XYZ file of C-alpha atoms in Angstrom:
784
model
C -49.487 -46.204 -54.913
C -51.449 -46.747 -51.686
C -50.111 -43.500 -50.238
C -51.336 -41.503 -53.260
C -54.745 -43.173 -53.041
C -55.137 -42.344 -49.380
C -54.172 -38.692 -49.964
C -56.775 -38.595 -52.739
C -59.434 -40.017 -50.419
C -58.523 -37.506 -47.725
C -58.740 -34.645 -50.233
C -62.135 -35.911 -51.456
C -63.417 -35.904 -47.874
C -62.255 -32.277 -47.445
C -64.035 -31.268 -50.677
C -67.206 -33.062 -49.562
C -67.093 -31.228 -46.243
C -66.805 -27.846 -47.971
C -69.403 -28.476 -50.673
C -72.171 -30.251 -48.740
C -75.014 -27.827 -48.156
C -76.742 -30.168 -45.709
C -75.074 -30.726 -42.327
C -73.391 -34.130 -42.027
C -74.708 -36.011 -39.011
C -72.299 -36.695 -36.186
C -73.441 -40.310 -36.309
C -72.170 -40.744 -39.905
C -68.934 -42.430 -38.815
C -68.167 -43.680 -42.322
C -67.908 -40.049 -43.454
C -65.930 -38.690 -40.475
C -63.503 -41.591 -40.317
C -62.120 -40.597 -43.723
C -60.346 -37.705 -41.961
C -58.308 -39.850 -39.571
C -58.368 -43.426 -40.846
C -55.447 -43.014 -43.231
C -52.067 -44.317 -42.084
C -49.720 -42.454 -44.402
C -50.630 -38.763 -44.189
C -48.106 -36.492 -42.488
C -48.775 -33.172 -40.809
C -47.366 -31.454 -43.918
C -49.923 -33.363 -46.048
C -52.789 -32.214 -43.827
C -51.693 -28.569 -44.155
C -51.365 -28.928 -47.936
C -54.639 -30.816 -48.466
C -56.775 -28.542 -46.255
C -56.342 -25.040 -47.738
C -57.062 -21.940 -45.639
C -59.745 -20.693 -48.032
C -61.712 -23.924 -47.641
C -61.555 -23.861 -43.817
C -62.919 -20.321 -43.887
C -65.593 -21.323 -46.403
C -66.825 -24.151 -44.145
C -66.740 -21.798 -41.165
C -68.941 -19.241 -42.967
C -71.208 -21.482 -45.094
C -71.510 -24.813 -43.233
C -70.716 -23.939 -39.621
C -72.344 -27.077 -38.267
C -69.987 -29.244 -40.378
C -66.926 -27.459 -38.949
C -68.349 -27.827 -35.432
C -68.950 -31.539 -35.953
C -65.443 -32.053 -37.422
C -63.871 -30.471 -34.304
C -66.205 -32.346 -32.020
C -65.560 -35.727 -33.675
C -61.770 -35.156 -33.677
C -61.814 -34.360 -29.943
C -64.030 -37.396 -29.323
C -61.474 -39.579 -31.130
C -58.645 -38.177 -28.984
C -60.673 -38.800 -25.800
C -61.315 -42.396 -26.887
C -57.604 -42.865 -27.636
C -56.701 -41.489 -24.200
C -59.149 -43.888 -22.553
C -58.095 -46.992 -24.456
C -54.354 -46.242 -24.300
C -54.068 -46.613 -28.123
C -53.098 -50.310 -28.052
C -53.106 -50.684 -31.865
C -51.077 -48.933 -34.547
C -54.351 -47.971 -36.255
C -55.612 -46.144 -33.152
C -52.303 -44.322 -32.732
C -52.426 -43.193 -36.341
C -56.007 -41.966 -35.886
C -54.984 -39.978 -32.793
C -52.080 -38.343 -34.655
C -54.310 -37.493 -37.624
C -56.889 -35.894 -35.309
C -54.106 -33.852 -33.682
C -52.948 -32.683 -37.140
C -56.447 -31.717 -38.282
C -57.135 -29.779 -35.074
C -53.745 -28.021 -35.352
C -54.768 -26.977 -38.876
C -58.289 -25.818 -38.008
C -57.967 -24.193 -34.556
C -56.298 -20.927 -35.696
C -59.255 -20.286 -38.063
C -61.643 -20.773 -35.159
C -59.648 -18.348 -32.986
C -59.481 -15.655 -35.675
C -63.283 -15.359 -35.776
C -64.683 -13.675 -32.695
C -68.042 -15.452 -33.007
C -66.334 -18.865 -32.940
C -63.876 -18.196 -30.142
C -66.256 -19.417 -27.436
C -67.101 -22.592 -29.370
C -64.614 -24.846 -27.589
C -65.757 -23.500 -24.226
C -69.407 -24.289 -24.848
C -70.671 -27.454 -23.228
C -72.936 -28.592 -26.074
C -71.144 -28.613 -29.421
C -73.199 -27.167 -32.261
C -73.292 -30.505 -34.032
C -75.784 -33.226 -33.030
C -74.753 -34.069 -29.476
C -77.440 -36.795 -29.482
C -75.316 -39.102 -31.565
C -72.544 -39.328 -28.992
C -71.861 -42.364 -26.908
C -70.288 -42.716 -23.475
C -68.614 -39.289 -23.740
C -71.845 -37.757 -22.474
C -72.027 -39.652 -19.232
C -68.297 -39.448 -18.451
C -67.639 -35.832 -19.127
C -71.171 -34.568 -18.631
C -71.080 -30.847 -19.054
C -67.343 -30.541 -19.686
C -66.572 -27.909 -22.327
C -64.929 -29.313 -25.448
C -61.695 -27.404 -24.680
C -61.340 -29.161 -21.307
C -61.985 -32.616 -22.810
C -59.380 -31.869 -25.486
C -56.716 -30.640 -23.031
C -57.201 -33.552 -20.642
C -57.028 -36.040 -23.526
C -53.738 -34.498 -24.757
C -52.309 -34.693 -21.218
C -53.302 -38.373 -20.934
C -51.917 -39.196 -24.373
C -48.542 -37.624 -23.479
C -48.101 -40.451 -20.930
C -49.475 -43.316 -22.991
C -47.225 -46.437 -22.760
C -45.786 -47.611 -26.098
C -47.144 -44.483 -27.776
C -45.409 -41.530 -26.095
C -43.593 -43.207 -23.182
C -41.591 -46.382 -22.718
C -43.858 -49.116 -21.316
C -42.873 -50.657 -17.976
C -45.062 -53.717 -18.591
C -44.310 -57.010 -20.234
C -47.748 -57.396 -21.863
C -49.829 -54.762 -23.713
C -51.876 -52.153 -21.870
C -55.368 -53.400 -22.624
C -57.889 -52.321 -20.012
C -59.485 -48.944 -19.430
C -58.476 -49.043 -15.738
C -54.821 -49.369 -16.621
C -54.805 -45.980 -18.441
C -56.751 -44.260 -15.674
C -54.652 -45.752 -12.894
C -51.255 -45.016 -14.467
C -48.972 -43.000 -12.193
C -47.486 -40.708 -14.807
C -44.757 -39.586 -12.348
C -43.108 -42.930 -13.133
C -43.123 -42.084 -16.835
C -41.315 -38.712 -16.788
C -39.578 -38.368 -20.151
C -36.052 -37.562 -19.019
C -33.840 -37.628 -15.926
C -33.132 -34.322 -14.219
C -35.166 -32.248 -11.781
C -36.923 -34.604 -9.363
C -36.399 -37.720 -11.497
C -33.323 -39.940 -11.625
C -33.867 -42.572 -14.358
C -33.233 -41.735 -17.993
C -35.676 -43.778 -20.148
C -34.244 -45.269 -23.357
C -34.343 -42.885 -26.330
C -37.114 -43.768 -28.768
C -37.462 -41.528 -31.789
C -41.048 -42.692 -32.495
C -42.066 -41.567 -28.992
C -40.262 -38.258 -29.572
C -42.155 -37.733 -32.850
C -45.525 -38.565 -31.271
C -44.884 -36.251 -28.322
C -43.892 -33.489 -30.733
C -47.173 -33.834 -32.664
C -49.246 -33.672 -29.463
C -47.258 -30.723 -28.088
C -47.786 -28.912 -31.392
C -51.549 -29.319 -30.921
C -51.237 -28.110 -27.318
C -49.311 -25.014 -28.442
C -51.990 -24.361 -31.072
C -54.687 -24.556 -28.351
C -52.761 -21.990 -26.276
C -52.340 -19.671 -29.274
C -55.783 -18.097 -28.884
C -53.734 -15.298 -27.233
C -52.414 -14.320 -30.701
C -55.902 -13.382 -31.882
C -56.612 -10.809 -29.163
C -55.261 -7.252 -29.515
C -52.542 -6.204 -27.031
C -53.967 -5.013 -23.732
C -52.218 -4.038 -20.519
C -55.151 -5.426 -18.514
C -53.303 -7.820 -16.228
C -56.468 -9.690 -15.238
C -56.819 -11.095 -18.780
C -55.805 -14.735 -18.740
C -55.559 -17.413 -21.381
C -58.365 -19.866 -20.478
C -56.567 -22.753 -22.215
C -53.378 -22.228 -20.188
C -55.321 -21.559 -16.970
C -57.202 -24.869 -17.227
C -54.223 -26.938 -18.406
C -52.046 -25.691 -15.509
C -54.748 -26.200 -12.879
C -55.354 -29.086 -10.479
C -57.859 -30.472 -13.017
C -54.863 -31.783 -14.969
C -53.615 -34.807 -13.018
C -50.465 -34.925 -15.150
C -49.420 -31.307 -14.444
C -46.377 -32.170 -12.311
C -44.902 -35.002 -14.438
C -45.551 -32.992 -17.593
C -43.870 -29.846 -16.244
C -40.918 -31.992 -15.101
C -40.734 -33.821 -18.441
C -40.697 -30.590 -20.434
C -38.052 -28.933 -18.245
C -35.821 -32.024 -18.133
C -36.057 -32.715 -21.872
C -34.924 -29.127 -22.575
C -32.126 -28.964 -19.994
C -30.740 -32.463 -20.709
C -30.555 -31.956 -24.485
C -27.069 -31.997 -25.959
C -27.159 -31.079 -29.650
C -23.526 -32.021 -30.196
C -24.262 -35.543 -28.973
C -21.242 -37.792 -29.124
C -19.181 -35.143 -30.838
C -19.068 -36.929 -34.192
C -18.376 -34.220 -36.788
C -21.225 -33.655 -39.238
C -23.480 -36.100 -37.316
C -26.437 -33.750 -37.857
C -26.048 -34.175 -41.620
C -26.072 -37.964 -41.406
C -29.274 -38.535 -39.470
C -32.276 -36.589 -38.239
C -32.344 -35.450 -34.641
C -35.960 -36.010 -33.559
C -35.090 -34.876 -30.054
C -34.377 -31.343 -31.310
C -37.950 -30.924 -32.638
C -39.286 -32.168 -29.303
C -37.020 -29.813 -27.329
C -38.175 -26.834 -29.418
C -41.850 -27.620 -28.826
C -41.158 -28.306 -25.136
C -39.430 -24.978 -24.495
C -42.211 -23.121 -26.352
C -44.906 -24.844 -24.259
C -42.955 -24.006 -21.094
C -42.621 -20.288 -21.777
C -46.306 -19.999 -22.730
C -47.569 -21.867 -19.667
C -45.282 -19.792 -17.418
C -46.838 -16.537 -18.534
C -46.931 -14.130 -15.598
C -50.630 -13.341 -15.726
C -51.641 -16.954 -15.144
C -51.778 -16.111 -11.430
C -55.275 -14.929 -10.548
C -57.711 -16.084 -13.179
C -61.237 -15.300 -12.064
C -61.648 -13.265 -8.920
C -59.788 -10.227 -7.611
C -58.782 -11.149 -4.036
C -60.474 -9.382 -1.168
C -58.044 -7.659 1.236
C -58.498 -10.403 3.823
C -57.714 -13.182 1.350
C -54.534 -11.665 -0.088
C -52.160 -13.060 2.541
C -53.775 -16.434 2.382
C -53.459 -16.407 -1.418
C -49.791 -15.526 -1.243
C -49.072 -18.407 1.065
C -50.946 -20.791 -1.225
C -48.705 -19.791 -4.153
C -49.884 -19.119 -7.691
C -52.848 -21.076 -9.033
C -50.903 -21.801 -12.206
C -49.264 -25.096 -11.176
C -46.391 -24.727 -13.677
C -45.450 -21.370 -12.120
C -45.914 -22.941 -8.693
C -43.622 -25.910 -9.466
C -40.990 -23.683 -11.039
C -40.959 -21.389 -8.005
C -40.577 -24.348 -5.621
C -37.486 -25.992 -7.146
C -34.870 -25.624 -4.408
C -32.251 -28.392 -4.488
C -28.740 -27.277 -5.473
C -28.295 -30.274 -7.811
C -31.523 -29.334 -9.644
C -30.368 -25.732 -10.047
C -27.010 -27.004 -11.302
C -28.694 -29.303 -13.852
C -30.954 -26.509 -15.160
C -28.244 -23.853 -15.318
C -25.679 -26.134 -16.973
C -28.288 -27.263 -19.502
C -29.315 -23.719 -20.436
C -25.685 -22.550 -20.588
C -24.718 -25.517 -22.796
C -27.531 -24.766 -25.257
C -26.983 -21.001 -25.292
C -23.250 -21.465 -25.863
C -23.838 -24.025 -28.642
C -23.915 -21.561 -31.580
C -20.680 -19.968 -30.288
C -18.576 -23.124 -30.466
C -15.677 -22.861 -32.863
C -14.455 -25.997 -34.601
C -11.707 -26.518 -37.131
C -14.156 -28.155 -39.541
C -16.628 -25.525 -40.815
C -20.326 -26.332 -40.136
C -19.337 -29.603 -38.497
C -21.375 -29.138 -35.328
C -25.091 -28.707 -35.127
C -26.215 -25.169 -34.295
C -29.529 -24.813 -32.488
C -31.929 -22.017 -33.440
C -34.148 -21.718 -30.357
C -31.960 -19.415 -28.247
C -34.689 -16.747 -27.966
C -37.048 -19.207 -26.264
C -34.199 -20.302 -23.958
C -33.567 -16.674 -22.944
C -37.267 -16.255 -22.087
C -37.148 -19.488 -20.044
C -34.038 -18.279 -18.175
C -35.829 -14.979 -17.524
C -38.876 -16.810 -16.107
C -36.653 -18.945 -13.856
C -34.932 -15.859 -12.423
C -38.252 -14.035 -12.093
C -40.232 -16.790 -10.340
C -37.481 -18.512 -8.373
C -35.253 -16.125 -6.412
C -33.246 -19.071 -5.009
C -32.331 -19.997 -8.577
C -31.231 -16.409 -9.242
C -28.995 -16.472 -6.137
C -27.575 -19.826 -7.239
C -26.719 -18.384 -10.661
C -25.041 -15.370 -9.065
C -23.016 -17.092 -6.397
C -20.782 -18.932 -8.872
C -18.880 -17.853 -11.948
C -21.524 -19.731 -13.948
C -23.304 -16.387 -14.321
C -20.558 -15.564 -16.859
C -21.515 -18.715 -18.790
C -24.847 -16.980 -19.388
C -23.427 -13.476 -19.838
C -21.037 -14.309 -22.703
C -23.625 -15.924 -25.033
C -26.085 -13.088 -24.334
C -23.433 -10.532 -25.340
C -22.667 -12.654 -28.406
C -26.328 -12.674 -29.513
C -26.694 -8.928 -28.868
C -23.618 -8.152 -30.911
C -24.634 -10.509 -33.705
C -28.219 -9.164 -33.978
C -27.442 -5.439 -33.696
C -27.796 -4.638 -37.413
C -30.852 -6.849 -38.043
C -34.200 -5.110 -37.534
C -36.070 -8.420 -37.533
C -34.240 -9.335 -34.297
C -35.030 -6.213 -32.266
C -36.983 -8.369 -29.779
C -33.903 -10.535 -29.150
C -31.939 -7.335 -28.413
C -34.558 -6.339 -25.822
C -34.740 -9.678 -23.973
C -30.929 -9.890 -23.826
C -30.675 -6.362 -22.405
C -33.475 -7.027 -19.871
C -31.641 -10.088 -18.547
C -28.413 -8.091 -18.204
C -30.340 -5.282 -16.466
C -31.816 -7.821 -14.019
C -28.387 -9.366 -13.325
C -26.636 -5.977 -13.003
C -28.927 -5.183 -10.067
C -27.283 -8.000 -8.070
C -23.960 -7.409 -6.275
C -22.495 -10.855 -7.029
C -22.877 -10.330 -10.762
C -21.195 -6.920 -10.585
C -18.220 -8.412 -8.713
C -17.937 -11.433 -11.062
C -17.403 -9.131 -14.045
C -13.821 -8.582 -12.815
C -12.923 -12.136 -13.845
C -10.426 -12.083 -16.763
C -12.010 -12.807 -20.147
C -9.943 -15.429 -21.910
C -12.265 -17.668 -23.949
C -12.421 -15.360 -26.989
C -15.657 -16.281 -28.675
C -15.435 -15.081 -32.301
C -17.231 -11.714 -32.073
C -17.108 -8.807 -34.453
C -15.482 -6.505 -31.858
C -11.984 -5.095 -31.357
C -9.407 -7.397 -29.799
C -8.668 -6.483 -26.171
C -7.031 -8.004 -23.127
C -9.098 -7.573 -20.017
C -12.084 -8.720 -17.998
C -15.712 -9.633 -18.661
C -16.553 -6.014 -17.811
C -14.368 -4.887 -20.736
C -16.266 -7.314 -22.977
C -19.595 -5.878 -21.814
C -18.521 -2.261 -22.480
C -16.957 -3.023 -25.864
C -20.102 -4.880 -27.028
C -22.425 -2.115 -25.746
C -20.317 0.492 -27.569
C -20.594 -1.536 -30.766
C -24.403 -1.828 -30.389
C -24.813 1.921 -29.805
C -22.481 3.056 -32.583
C -23.184 0.477 -35.301
C -26.621 -0.964 -34.428
C -29.725 0.036 -36.396
C -31.795 3.105 -35.493
C -34.622 1.245 -33.766
C -32.330 0.253 -30.927
C -32.212 3.837 -29.663
C -34.883 3.241 -26.966
C -32.471 0.665 -25.491
C -29.596 3.133 -24.964
C -30.933 4.092 -21.510
C -30.972 0.427 -20.464
C -27.465 -0.232 -21.788
C -26.014 2.741 -19.921
C -27.992 1.903 -16.749
C -26.288 -1.517 -16.747
C -22.872 0.180 -17.063
C -23.748 2.555 -14.185
C -24.919 -0.360 -12.011
C -21.658 -2.284 -12.422
C -19.266 0.721 -12.456
C -18.545 1.086 -8.690
C -17.459 -2.564 -8.543
C -15.032 -2.660 -11.497
C -11.380 -3.081 -10.443
C -9.795 -1.967 -13.722
C -10.726 -1.268 -17.325
C -8.596 -1.950 -20.392
C -7.516 0.960 -22.561
C -9.883 -0.257 -25.302
C -12.936 -0.177 -22.987
C -11.904 3.171 -21.436
C -11.655 4.763 -24.878
C -15.041 3.327 -25.863
C -16.722 4.945 -22.833
C -15.118 8.306 -23.625
C -16.170 7.992 -27.250
C -19.790 7.483 -26.157
C -19.642 10.584 -23.967
C -18.148 12.581 -26.838
C -20.931 11.427 -29.190
C -23.783 11.999 -26.728
C -22.576 15.419 -25.598
C -22.525 17.088 -29.033
C -24.930 20.014 -28.918
C -27.132 18.859 -31.805
C -27.670 15.480 -30.145
C -28.394 16.988 -26.719
C -30.914 19.428 -28.193
C -32.666 17.123 -30.680
C -34.812 15.034 -28.276
C -36.267 15.624 -24.830
C -34.525 12.686 -23.198
C -31.095 12.644 -24.884
C -29.312 14.472 -22.056
C -30.059 11.542 -19.720
C -27.452 9.511 -21.596
C -24.784 12.049 -20.577
C -25.989 11.918 -16.951
C -25.645 8.126 -16.939
C -22.088 8.213 -18.341
C -20.960 10.925 -15.910
C -22.428 8.886 -13.047
C -20.427 5.843 -14.199
C -17.179 7.880 -14.386
C -17.835 9.353 -10.920
C -18.486 5.887 -9.454
C -15.186 4.564 -10.820
C -13.134 7.605 -9.732
C -14.662 7.790 -6.250
C -14.679 4.060 -5.455
C -12.040 2.374 -7.641
C -9.512 5.083 -8.562
C -6.428 2.941 -7.914
C -6.960 0.379 -10.685
C -8.130 2.774 -13.357
C -5.097 4.550 -14.778
C -6.349 3.731 -18.336
C -9.664 5.495 -17.768
C -8.065 8.467 -15.972
C -5.616 8.845 -18.874
C -8.511 8.687 -21.386
C -10.398 11.363 -19.385
C -7.301 13.611 -19.377
C -6.838 13.172 -23.136
C -10.514 14.004 -23.795
C -10.725 16.779 -21.176
C -12.132 19.247 -23.710
C -15.382 17.168 -23.807
C -15.936 17.874 -20.094
C -15.041 21.547 -20.454
C -17.500 21.902 -23.355
C -20.240 20.271 -21.250
C -19.548 22.670 -18.373
C -19.762 25.619 -20.779
C -22.714 24.327 -22.817
C -24.425 27.273 -24.550
C -28.092 27.695 -23.643
C -29.197 30.785 -25.572
C -31.850 30.428 -28.297
C -29.439 31.310 -31.134
C -26.913 28.637 -30.076
C -29.708 26.039 -29.841
C -30.833 26.843 -33.392
C -27.257 26.714 -34.736
C -26.735 23.303 -33.130
C -29.898 21.854 -34.645
C -28.947 23.183 -38.076
C -25.521 21.615 -37.825
C -27.253 18.264 -37.311
C -28.899 18.460 -40.720
C -25.562 18.960 -42.459
C -23.319 16.585 -40.540
C -23.391 12.785 -40.659
C -24.576 10.884 -37.606
C -21.895 11.474 -34.964
C -22.885 8.437 -32.916
C -22.067 6.103 -35.773
C -18.643 7.651 -36.291
C -16.172 4.913 -35.545
C -13.833 5.614 -32.737
C -10.293 6.506 -33.674
C -9.135 3.506 -31.654
C -11.133 0.994 -33.739
C -8.913 -2.007 -34.348
C -9.014 -5.318 -36.140
C -11.943 -7.549 -35.142
C -11.495 -10.904 -33.448
C -10.293 -13.811 -35.534
C -13.022 -16.010 -37.025
C -15.755 -13.403 -36.511
C -18.333 -12.300 -39.057
C -19.677 -8.758 -39.298
C -23.246 -8.244 -38.068
C -25.491 -8.037 -41.114
C -29.010 -6.667 -41.693
C -31.859 -9.093 -42.301
C -32.183 -10.556 -45.797
C -34.854 -8.796 -47.875
C -38.153 -10.650 -47.485
C -37.469 -11.722 -43.879
C -40.645 -11.693 -41.802
C -40.704 -9.844 -38.508
C -43.372 -9.218 -35.906
C -44.090 -5.872 -34.293
C -43.655 -5.231 -30.566
C -45.499 -2.958 -28.179
C -43.576 0.038 -26.807
C -41.328 -0.485 -23.803
C -41.799 1.545 -20.621
C -39.054 4.137 -19.940
C -36.086 3.231 -17.753
C -37.626 4.973 -14.735
C -40.667 2.663 -14.989
C -38.442 -0.370 -15.608
C -36.244 0.132 -12.569
C -36.360 0.986 -8.899
C -33.518 2.938 -7.297
C -31.701 1.484 -4.300
C -28.836 3.044 -2.369
C -25.927 0.920 -1.165
C -25.287 1.690 2.510
C -21.860 1.445 4.141
C -22.370 -2.143 5.279
C -23.263 -3.166 1.706
C -27.007 -3.539 2.252
C -29.483 -1.957 -0.174
C -31.955 0.712 0.883
C -34.802 1.586 -1.450
C -34.863 5.243 -2.600
C -38.343 6.819 -2.769
C -39.276 8.095 -6.243
C -38.933 11.859 -6.681
C -39.311 14.200 -9.600
C -35.583 14.112 -10.074
C -33.340 13.398 -12.939
C -35.733 11.266 -14.965
C -38.938 13.280 -14.979
C -39.433 14.049 -18.638
C -37.893 10.779 -19.702
C -40.900 8.588 -19.059
C -43.041 10.886 -21.176
C -40.595 10.719 -24.027
C -39.784 7.025 -23.804
C -43.405 6.041 -23.408
C -44.285 7.334 -26.831
C -41.315 6.046 -28.786
C -42.310 2.692 -30.191
C -39.309 0.512 -30.892
C -41.183 -0.977 -33.792
C -43.060 1.994 -35.159
C -43.433 2.166 -38.910
C -43.288 5.908 -39.141
C -40.316 5.905 -41.475
C -37.992 7.729 -39.081
C -35.254 5.206 -39.694
C -32.565 7.681 -40.634
C -32.886 10.284 -37.964
C -32.779 10.590 -34.224
C -36.353 9.848 -33.117
C -38.146 12.957 -31.881
C -41.272 11.476 -30.364
C -42.481 14.778 -28.940
C -41.813 17.059 -31.911
C -45.287 18.565 -31.811
C -45.297 19.173 -28.045
C -41.689 19.833 -27.269
C -38.888 22.044 -28.479
C -35.534 22.859 -26.835
C -35.691 26.188 -24.991
C -33.020 28.088 -23.008
C -34.949 27.388 -19.766
C -35.101 23.688 -20.528
C -31.323 23.513 -21.186
C -30.552 25.428 -17.979
C -32.896 23.178 -15.948
C -30.639 20.152 -16.431
C -27.293 21.763 -17.249
C -26.994 23.005 -13.647
C -27.430 19.407 -12.414
C -24.653 17.853 -14.547
C -22.462 15.957 -12.010
C -19.127 17.347 -13.227
C -17.489 18.361 -9.922
C -15.497 15.147 -9.332
C -14.077 15.012 -12.856
C -13.279 18.747 -12.916
C -11.380 18.379 -9.637
C -9.471 15.373 -11.025
C -8.510 17.363 -14.139
C -7.553 20.386 -12.060
C -5.130 18.291 -9.991
C -3.721 15.839 -12.544
C -3.475 17.765 -15.839
C -0.754 20.184 -14.604
C 1.186 17.253 -13.075
C 1.032 15.208 -16.304
C 2.027 18.239 -18.405
C 4.963 18.984 -16.079
C 6.264 15.391 -16.314
C 6.016 15.460 -20.108
C 7.963 18.727 -20.315
C 10.541 17.798 -17.670
C 11.273 14.339 -19.051
C 10.506 15.100 -22.708
C 7.969 12.249 -22.582
C 5.870 11.185 -25.504
C 5.463 7.602 -24.311
C 2.003 6.648 -23.016
C 3.316 3.860 -20.801
C 5.383 6.276 -18.659
C 2.369 8.558 -18.135
C 0.216 5.533 -17.226
C 2.880 4.405 -14.756
C 2.759 7.842 -13.117
C -1.057 7.796 -12.961
C -0.990 4.282 -11.550
C 0.945 5.454 -8.496
C -0.862 8.777 -8.184
C -3.518 9.439 -5.586
C -6.403 11.839 -5.121
C -7.025 11.000 -1.462
C -8.469 14.062 0.288
C -8.606 16.053 -2.944
C -11.956 14.854 -4.352
C -15.432 15.843 -3.154
C -16.985 13.525 -0.519
C -18.033 10.267 -2.268
C -21.701 10.213 -3.240
C -23.754 7.147 -2.229
C -23.810 4.352 -4.812
C -27.180 4.163 -6.595
C -28.284 0.872 -8.147
C -31.276 0.769 -10.479
C -32.857 -2.681 -10.101
C -35.272 -4.087 -12.651
C -38.880 -4.170 -11.485
C -41.713 -5.897 -13.374
C -44.837 -3.961 -14.357
C -47.913 -4.269 -16.592
C -46.048 -2.709 -19.533
C -43.226 -5.253 -19.457
C -45.688 -8.142 -18.981
C -47.471 -7.075 -22.179
C -44.165 -6.645 -24.005
C -43.144 -10.183 -23.037
C -46.444 -11.614 -24.288
C -46.157 -10.002 -27.728
C -42.460 -10.860 -28.016
C -42.916 -14.494 -26.960
C -45.833 -15.185 -29.311
C -44.049 -13.336 -32.126
C -41.054 -15.662 -31.737
C -43.310 -18.743 -31.639
C -45.228 -17.555 -34.743
C -42.025 -17.096 -36.762
C -40.344 -20.282 -35.538
C -43.232 -22.621 -36.470
C -42.966 -22.596 -40.245
C -42.996 -26.334 -40.957
C -45.939 -26.729 -40.838
C -46.870 -23.008 -40.895
C -49.485 -23.188 -38.132
C -50.516 -19.514 -37.982
C -49.229 -18.205 -41.308
C -51.813 -16.120 -43.173
C -54.317 -16.171 -40.317
C -55.631 -12.928 -38.896
C -53.440 -12.544 -35.786
C -54.050 -9.380 -33.782
C -51.511 -9.453 -30.951
C -48.821 -8.127 -33.309
C -48.360 -7.154 -36.938
C -46.338 -9.248 -39.354
C -44.115 -7.229 -41.656
C -41.828 -8.243 -44.492
C -38.403 -6.611 -44.455
């Protein structure tokens, strides 16, 4: 009964707040205490008992009451941080204040006039009635007081951390003098002891981290902008030297994420028997990490003068979280982080004999962003990942997620982040070499069965994405093929399945209607030809399967060499497109049974929410060309108006998330400006790199035909045996230099990451629904 009474009292207080026409004085503690005195309300209760319409009504009609509510809640948190919350009642009050602020803050952010409220030094509500807060924090803006209080409370003995003392923490000095580095939440990077698990501490940390994430979410209420000087003031302050807990908090968050083992002791169905409070904490922790590590946190206020740039670089970024992440350098720390991320990313792939018996985590998108940030900010970590076969422990789950999400338009952002990571890795030699390792684990994926290497897996999955993914993935085709080109000169051998998939892609992309229907489509053919040339020139000996596939499909190359370019032929090709089904989606004749235990990729359920994304820069803006010299070192290639000139124009305007209803056709972003002309076709047709393949066909086709006639052969294996021992030494053109396109960050990708990251966080925080139905502006929310 008591619980119902207290909810009723809380609801009455909310109604009073919304209906009072006179401002309630800040000194009226009896009134304000009703909001946090109750011991039985949960965060879900607060969200249910404080409806959105009423928060907006207070904001518009009694602004001083809303200001005082925020001010009093922050004051309560500051008091709790100072006293160390020795009593259960104080802890409950702190949690209730955190819940109320988590509920109210998004409605403050959505109104432009209110956005500066937390950064003003004198709250709108009677500052005169405040006590010692005035002297201590003087002119501190409310936002700073709030952030510092949260940081203190996250290291409060017996509330959020395990106390090292025998007696209670009772004096003010003891909270201020605590060395929070001794209270790091979990063993791992820079900390050896693992404190005892305490689910109450985990719950309390989760509530405070939820409030912290809500504070940071002001970014959701600003429209997308590529202005890289824009910073999130909440993140900038929290990750500055003003926060004395920055290092232990960063370490706690990272260690809690990387040490988490969802399978636990391996008891089947354990996740159905009891709640895992650690999982909620890990989710909040990884979300806080990726938000605080946002790239633009670097230079908040002043553009550096030329003389100060060097000095700034040596000082490292001002965002301490970025700074700490970039300075991790011990091998055992790298090993801990990489093993932790790999364990979590591989968790949904684990097959067990008992269906649904192991817990499957849902926060793999946040983990991919965290892995990206680690590779981006800490080059030593990237080298560590690449120097061992552990890079394949990351590659396989990424390919699994890409394959699984390919038909689901609500997961287009996941497709992008996965492809970006593979693009980044494919720029590194060690990764390209590691792909030759045999693939034997056989994760249940909806792809044809093959026997081969990790490179075969990569090609088979990419083929599946291109031929059976949804239309909005088309802007990613360039990236997928760039990855294949990057790795191609290093591949020792391809299976017959993978070789046929590559030839099928060339066949699909070189049909005349596809080549002529968009300004950038011919680049896909250039990429594939470059990959074939790399393999033939540098790895001919191991590739009898690919050479055989090229010989069998030789008419595709002949048709490309003789591509018609007159106006009548162009028109005929485009008309054929309207009649024929989509050739890219045509399944390859070699399609075989999918792997055992796999499920087909399915579109999103109707009603699924998704968030929009800003357009991605074209592949030429995403990458920088480097040439591999004879001694294996990389030499940067200066940008020229070469192969990719019109691509950036075309790619820049195709929005992966546009709502223009072009779902069922090849996007033609430049329809109004561009049309295929004979001159345009000739301008790139003459550059098609066909010489190597034509020479190969010229030499080998007559030999293969002669063997077949002489021996009456119809058996593939005999022909393959012949090709295996054949050689083209001295017969091919001089090998071209190997070109690697390495990922390079830019303002466009930074903006893409911000919208993607906040979109994921918005959709993943549904219980309670922190931002649901508020007026976010960074992205649009659409229902499938």
